[in-house]
Tab-separated table of C-alpha atoms in Angstrom:
chain	number	residue	atom	x	y	z
A	198	UNK	CA	-0.026	0.245	-0.163
A	199	UNK	CA	1.215	3.146	-1.230
A	200	UNK	CA	0.427	6.918	0.619
A	201	UNK	CA	0.480	9.485	-1.174
A	202	UNK	CA	0.123	13.681	-1.071
A	203	UNK	CA	-2.202	14.391	-4.322
A	204	UNK	CA	-0.962	16.246	-6.886
A	205	UNK	CA	-2.181	18.606	-9.826
A	206	UNK	CA	-1.927	15.903	-11.859
A	207	UNK	CA	-4.455	13.962	-9.427
A	208	UNK	CA	-7.286	16.530	-10.161
A	209	UNK	CA	-10.403	13.982	-11.740
A	210	UNK	CA	-9.824	11.746	-9.139
A	211	UNK	CA	-9.844	14.207	-7.062
A	212	UNK	CA	-13.279	14.969	-8.221
A	213	UNK	CA	-14.386	11.427	-8.437
A	214	UNK	CA	-13.305	11.311	-5.046
A	215	UNK	CA	-15.502	14.082	-3.487
A	216	UNK	CA	-18.061	12.242	-5.808
A	217	UNK	CA	-18.182	9.591	-4.285
A	218	UNK	CA	-17.564	10.700	-1.021
A	219	UNK	CA	-20.974	12.627	-0.858
A	220	UNK	CA	-22.906	9.163	-2.277
A	221	UNK	CA	-21.264	7.697	0.600
A	222	UNK	CA	-23.195	9.975	3.010
A	223	UNK	CA	-26.204	9.833	1.420
A	224	UNK	CA	-26.802	12.523	-1.202
A	225	UNK	CA	-29.009	12.104	-3.976
A	226	UNK	CA	-27.146	13.538	-7.452
A	227	UNK	CA	-29.258	14.860	-10.178
A	228	UNK	CA	-27.032	14.684	-13.799
A	229	UNK	CA	-27.256	18.754	-13.495
A	230	UNK	CA	-26.180	19.073	-9.724
A	231	UNK	CA	-23.256	17.035	-10.703
A	232	UNK	CA	-21.934	19.377	-13.677
A	233	UNK	CA	-22.212	22.339	-10.941
A	234	UNK	CA	-20.401	20.376	-8.369
A	235	UNK	CA	-17.274	18.622	-11.268
A	236	UNK	CA	-17.221	22.090	-12.818
A	237	UNK	CA	-16.554	23.492	-8.973
A	238	UNK	CA	-14.729	21.111	-8.117
A	239	UNK	CA	-12.206	20.911	-11.158
A	240	UNK	CA	-11.770	24.995	-10.837
A	241	UNK	CA	-11.251	24.396	-6.726
A	242	UNK	CA	-8.494	21.894	-6.992
A	243	UNK	CA	-7.117	23.618	-9.837
A	244	UNK	CA	-6.250	26.798	-7.039
A	245	UNK	CA	-6.057	25.183	-4.389
A	246	UNK	CA	-3.585	22.718	-5.029
A	247	UNK	CA	-1.417	25.178	-6.657
A	248	UNK	CA	-1.286	27.662	-3.481
A	249	UNK	CA	-1.262	24.691	-1.157
A	250	UNK	CA	-4.355	25.904	0.818
A	251	UNK	CA	-5.682	21.719	0.025
A	252	UNK	CA	-4.200	18.486	0.875
A	253	UNK	CA	-5.298	15.554	-0.848
A	254	UNK	CA	-3.876	12.387	0.730
A	255	UNK	CA	-4.174	9.120	-0.779
A	256	UNK	CA	-4.140	5.569	-0.057
A	257	UNK	CA	-3.498	3.099	-2.830
A	258	UNK	CA	-3.472	-0.430	-3.283
A	259	UNK	CA	-1.828	-2.064	-6.727
A	260	UNK	CA	-2.593	1.535	-8.112
A	261	UNK	CA	-6.715	1.973	-6.888
A	262	UNK	CA	-7.068	4.102	-4.582
A	263	UNK	CA	-8.591	2.773	-1.229
A	264	UNK	CA	-8.968	5.621	0.814
A	265	UNK	CA	-8.563	9.577	1.086
A	266	UNK	CA	-8.713	12.694	3.098
A	267	UNK	CA	-9.294	15.914	2.180
A	268	UNK	CA	-7.782	19.273	4.668
A	269	UNK	CA	-8.898	22.861	2.976
A	270	UNK	CA	-6.564	25.197	5.033
A	271	UNK	CA	-7.462	28.324	5.713
A	272	UNK	CA	-5.773	31.404	6.852
A	273	UNK	CA	-7.383	34.397	9.517
A	274	UNK	CA	-6.441	36.410	12.390
A	275	UNK	CA	-4.316	34.931	14.669
A	276	UNK	CA	-5.307	33.817	18.194
A	277	UNK	CA	-3.936	32.112	20.949
A	278	UNK	CA	-6.220	28.992	19.517
A	279	UNK	CA	-4.619	29.266	16.228
A	280	UNK	CA	-1.186	30.958	16.635
A	281	UNK	CA	-0.443	30.619	12.669
A	282	UNK	CA	-3.742	31.975	11.295
A	283	UNK	CA	-3.502	28.861	9.655
A	284	UNK	CA	-6.315	26.484	10.405
A	285	UNK	CA	-7.631	23.484	8.340
A	286	UNK	CA	-10.866	21.457	8.123
A	287	UNK	CA	-10.908	17.707	7.779
A	288	UNK	CA	-12.991	16.707	4.723
A	289	UNK	CA	-14.104	13.609	3.101
A	290	UNK	CA	-12.716	10.756	4.828
A	291	UNK	CA	-13.583	8.068	3.191
A	292	UNK	CA	-12.142	4.259	3.257
A	293	UNK	CA	-13.886	1.980	-0.047
A	294	UNK	CA	-16.322	-0.439	2.186
A	295	UNK	CA	-13.830	-4.059	1.681
A	296	UNK	CA	-10.611	-2.074	3.005
A	297	UNK	CA	-12.001	-0.328	6.154
A	298	UNK	CA	-11.124	-2.252	9.640
A	299	UNK	CA	-8.089	-2.224	8.332
A	300	UNK	CA	-6.327	1.217	9.692
A	301	UNK	CA	-5.772	2.211	6.563
A	302	UNK	CA	-8.429	5.529	7.507
A	303	UNK	CA	-5.926	5.614	10.437
A	304	UNK	CA	-2.462	6.132	8.262
A	305	UNK	CA	-3.806	8.138	5.458
A	306	UNK	CA	-5.312	10.792	8.465
A	307	UNK	CA	-1.239	10.469	10.292
A	308	UNK	CA	0.001	11.789	7.020
A	309	UNK	CA	-2.308	14.377	6.080
A	310	UNK	CA	-1.703	15.955	9.737
A	311	UNK	CA	2.345	15.622	9.261
A	312	UNK	CA	1.880	17.533	5.596
A	313	UNK	CA	-0.624	19.920	7.777
A	314	UNK	CA	2.317	20.475	10.714
A	315	UNK	CA	4.727	21.213	6.994
A	316	UNK	CA	3.314	24.125	6.376
A	317	UNK	CA	2.391	25.719	10.480
A	318	UNK	CA	-1.309	24.395	10.311
A	319	UNK	CA	-2.167	25.552	13.855
A	320	UNK	CA	-5.388	22.706	14.336
A	321	UNK	CA	-7.499	20.832	12.322
A	322	UNK	CA	-11.038	20.624	12.944
A	323	UNK	CA	-14.101	18.485	11.296
A	324	UNK	CA	-17.566	17.754	11.489
A	325	UNK	CA	-17.574	13.819	12.982
A	326	UNK	CA	-19.802	11.012	11.678
A	327	UNK	CA	-20.862	8.247	14.620
A	328	UNK	CA	-18.698	6.192	12.271
A	329	UNK	CA	-15.595	7.620	12.823
A	330	UNK	CA	-15.823	9.253	15.874
A	331	UNK	CA	-13.666	6.920	17.554
A	332	UNK	CA	-10.626	7.511	15.243
A	333	UNK	CA	-10.411	11.133	15.659
A	334	UNK	CA	-10.414	10.610	19.495
A	335	UNK	CA	-7.507	8.081	19.001
A	336	UNK	CA	-5.837	10.728	17.388
A	337	UNK	CA	-5.637	13.275	19.379
A	338	UNK	CA	-8.820	15.676	18.147
A	339	UNK	CA	-11.281	17.057	21.281
A	340	UNK	CA	-14.561	17.858	21.608
A	341	UNK	CA	-14.593	22.064	21.329
A	342	UNK	CA	-16.428	23.491	23.867
A	343	UNK	CA	-18.059	25.722	21.154
A	344	UNK	CA	-21.084	24.611	19.462
A	345	UNK	CA	-20.840	24.295	15.470
A	346	UNK	CA	-23.813	26.521	13.854
A	347	UNK	CA	-24.311	27.059	10.176
A	348	UNK	CA	-26.353	29.905	7.914
A	349	UNK	CA	-27.256	28.637	4.811
A	350	UNK	CA	-27.064	31.617	2.636
A	351	UNK	CA	-28.109	29.305	-1.251
C-alpha cells in the first residue's frame, strides 16, 4: 500500500473521490447538480493545489485508491487557539467498504496531519460521523467547547 499526497495531476481522481464521498454520505445527485459540482471542484482543486491551501492524501493498493482524506486550509487573524493564523478543515474521509477496519484511514490521517504540520497549520477541525468519532479521538481530536452553527445562504 502506498500513502501519498495528491498532486495537480490527480484533479480528475479527486473529483471522483469527492463525488463518491458525497454519495456514501447519502447525497442523491441529479445530473445538473453533478455537472455543477464537477465544474466547481475542478476549479477548486486547480486553484488550491497550486497555492498549498488544500491537501489530499490517498491510500493506494495496486494503483487503486482505497482511502482518502482532504484538508482545506484557511488563513485568518491569529489567536491563541491558532497562533499561525492557519487552520484546516478535515473533509472527505472515506475508506471504501472492502478496505475498512484495517487501519488504512488512520495511516491516511497521520500522513495528512504530518503534512499540515509542515506548513504550520495550527489546528484542524472536523464534523465527525458516529462511525468516525473513535478514529478521531484516537488521533488526538477533542470535542470543542463551542457549538457548531451554520447559516445556509444558498
